Amino acid sequence: MRGKLVSLLMGASLVLAACGGNEETSGDTVSAGDPEKIYTQKCSSCHGVELKGQGHFPDISTVGARFSQEEIENVILEGKGAMPPRLIKGEEASAVAEWLASKK
């Protein structure tokens, strides 16, 4: 039982670390004005650098053809499937949603 609990905690820690990370990478801080950088730091570990998805995480390279900016922002804020909510918030969420909505 203890081994299962330790495994569960380690797995949860890895997911949280991979799907959010720190707000800093190489000394650079994320700004709402750079949605690609925000995506790279907060989302690419699951959706891939080229937005093509990895493993069971979906390809979002043409997400703007399927969803509006408002719908994309809602997914960012509320989460969906294995994606946890609010990995990106506020102006950053809006900027990333706008950028992704242009991917058609």
GROMACS .gro file of C-alpha atoms in nm:
model
  104
    1MET     CA    1   0.000   0.000   0.000
    2ARG     CA    2   0.278   0.243   0.091
    3GLY     CA    3   0.455   0.177  -0.238
    4LYS     CA    4   0.139   0.260  -0.433
    5LEU     CA    5   0.096   0.585  -0.241
    6VAL     CA    6   0.456   0.687  -0.308
    7SER     CA    7   0.411   0.604  -0.677
    8LEU     CA    8   0.092   0.807  -0.695
    9LEU     CA    9   0.255   1.109  -0.532
   10MET     CA   10   0.559   1.087  -0.758
   11GLY     CA   11   0.340   1.058  -1.069
   12ALA     CA   12   0.129   1.357  -0.965
   13SER     CA   13   0.444   1.560  -0.901
   14LEU     CA   14   0.578   1.479  -1.247
   15VAL     CA   15   0.252   1.581  -1.416
   16LEU     CA   16   0.241   1.910  -1.229
   17ALA     CA   17   0.604   1.983  -1.307
   18ALA     CA   18   0.564   1.898  -1.676
   19CYS     CA   19   0.238   2.084  -1.728
   20GLY     CA   20   0.314   2.410  -1.562
   21GLY     CA   21   0.672   2.443  -1.477
   22ASN     CA   22   0.829   2.751  -1.338
   23GLU     CA   23   0.756   3.090  -1.477
   24GLU     CA   24   1.123   3.130  -1.552
   25THR     CA   25   1.341   2.951  -1.802
   26SER     CA   26   1.703   3.053  -1.848
   27GLY     CA   27   1.640   3.372  -1.654
   28ASP     CA   28   1.364   3.492  -1.888
   29THR     CA   29   1.026   3.568  -1.739
   30VAL     CA   30   0.700   3.509  -1.918
   31SER     CA   31   0.516   3.817  -2.039
   32ALA     CA   32   0.159   3.847  -2.167
   33GLY     CA   33   0.300   4.003  -2.485
   34ASP     CA   34   0.470   3.684  -2.603
   35PRO     CA   35   0.216   3.401  -2.639
   36GLU     CA   36   0.462   3.170  -2.816
   37LYS     CA   37   0.704   3.195  -2.523
   38ILE     CA   38   0.421   3.134  -2.274
   39TYR     CA   39   0.314   2.830  -2.477
   40THR     CA   40   0.670   2.697  -2.490
   41GLN     CA   41   0.714   2.732  -2.114
   42LYS     CA   42   0.370   2.615  -2.000
   43CYS     CA   43   0.220   2.391  -2.270
   44SER     CA   44   0.483   2.242  -2.500
   45SER     CA   45   0.582   1.964  -2.261
   46CYS     CA   46   0.244   1.804  -2.333
   47HIS     CA   47   0.136   1.945  -2.671
   48GLY     CA   48   0.483   1.952  -2.827
   49VAL     CA   49   0.701   2.235  -2.955
   50GLU     CA   50   0.527   2.223  -3.293
   51LEU     CA   51   0.176   2.188  -3.137
   52LYS     CA   52   0.144   1.836  -3.284
   53GLY     CA   53   0.070   1.665  -2.950
   54GLN     CA   54   0.261   1.391  -2.774
   55GLY     CA   55   0.136   1.058  -2.647
   56HIS     CA   56  -0.230   1.099  -2.557
   57PHE     CA   57  -0.213   1.479  -2.561
   58PRO     CA   58  -0.392   1.624  -2.867
   59ASP     CA   59  -0.251   1.794  -3.173
   60ILE     CA   60  -0.349   2.162  -3.147
   61SER     CA   61  -0.168   2.284  -3.458
   62THR     CA   62  -0.503   2.369  -3.625
   63VAL     CA   63  -0.711   2.429  -3.312
   64GLY     CA   64  -0.829   2.767  -3.443
   65ALA     CA   65  -1.014   2.591  -3.726
   66ARG     CA   66  -1.224   2.402  -3.470
   67PHE     CA   67  -1.263   2.645  -3.180
   68SER     CA   68  -1.304   3.020  -3.133
   69GLN     CA   69  -1.064   3.226  -2.925
   70GLU     CA   70  -1.323   3.234  -2.644
   71GLU     CA   71  -1.361   2.854  -2.651
   72ILE     CA   72  -0.983   2.805  -2.645
   73GLU     CA   73  -0.946   3.045  -2.353
   74ASN     CA   74  -1.221   2.858  -2.170
   75VAL     CA   75  -1.029   2.530  -2.212
   76ILE     CA   76  -0.712   2.699  -2.084
   77LEU     CA   77  -0.895   2.830  -1.777
   78GLU     CA   78  -1.122   2.532  -1.705
   79GLY     CA   79  -0.904   2.246  -1.826
   80LYS     CA   80  -1.021   1.952  -2.033
   81GLY     CA   81  -0.951   1.581  -2.014
   82ALA     CA   82  -0.603   1.533  -1.866
   83MET     CA   83  -0.526   1.906  -1.895
   84PRO     CA   84  -0.544   2.073  -1.555
   85PRO     CA   85  -0.717   2.411  -1.525
   86ARG     CA   86  -0.548   2.750  -1.498
   87LEU     CA   87  -0.195   2.660  -1.603
   88ILE     CA   88  -0.209   3.004  -1.763
   89LYS     CA   89  -0.422   3.285  -1.621
   90GLY     CA   90  -0.540   3.637  -1.695
   91GLU     CA   91  -0.382   3.830  -1.979
   92GLU     CA   92  -0.146   3.542  -2.053
   93ALA     CA   93  -0.441   3.305  -2.109
   94SER     CA   94  -0.605   3.558  -2.339
   95ALA     CA   95  -0.284   3.611  -2.537
   96VAL     CA   96  -0.223   3.238  -2.582
   97ALA     CA   97  -0.589   3.179  -2.677
   98GLU     CA   98  -0.568   3.454  -2.940
   99TRP     CA   99  -0.245   3.308  -3.078
  100LEU     CA  100  -0.387   2.955  -3.089
  101ALA     CA  101  -0.711   3.076  -3.250
  102SER     CA  102  -0.499   3.195  -3.544
  103LYS     CA  103  -0.376   2.836  -3.601
  104LYS     CA  104  -0.605   2.712  -3.876
   0.00000   0.00000   0.00000
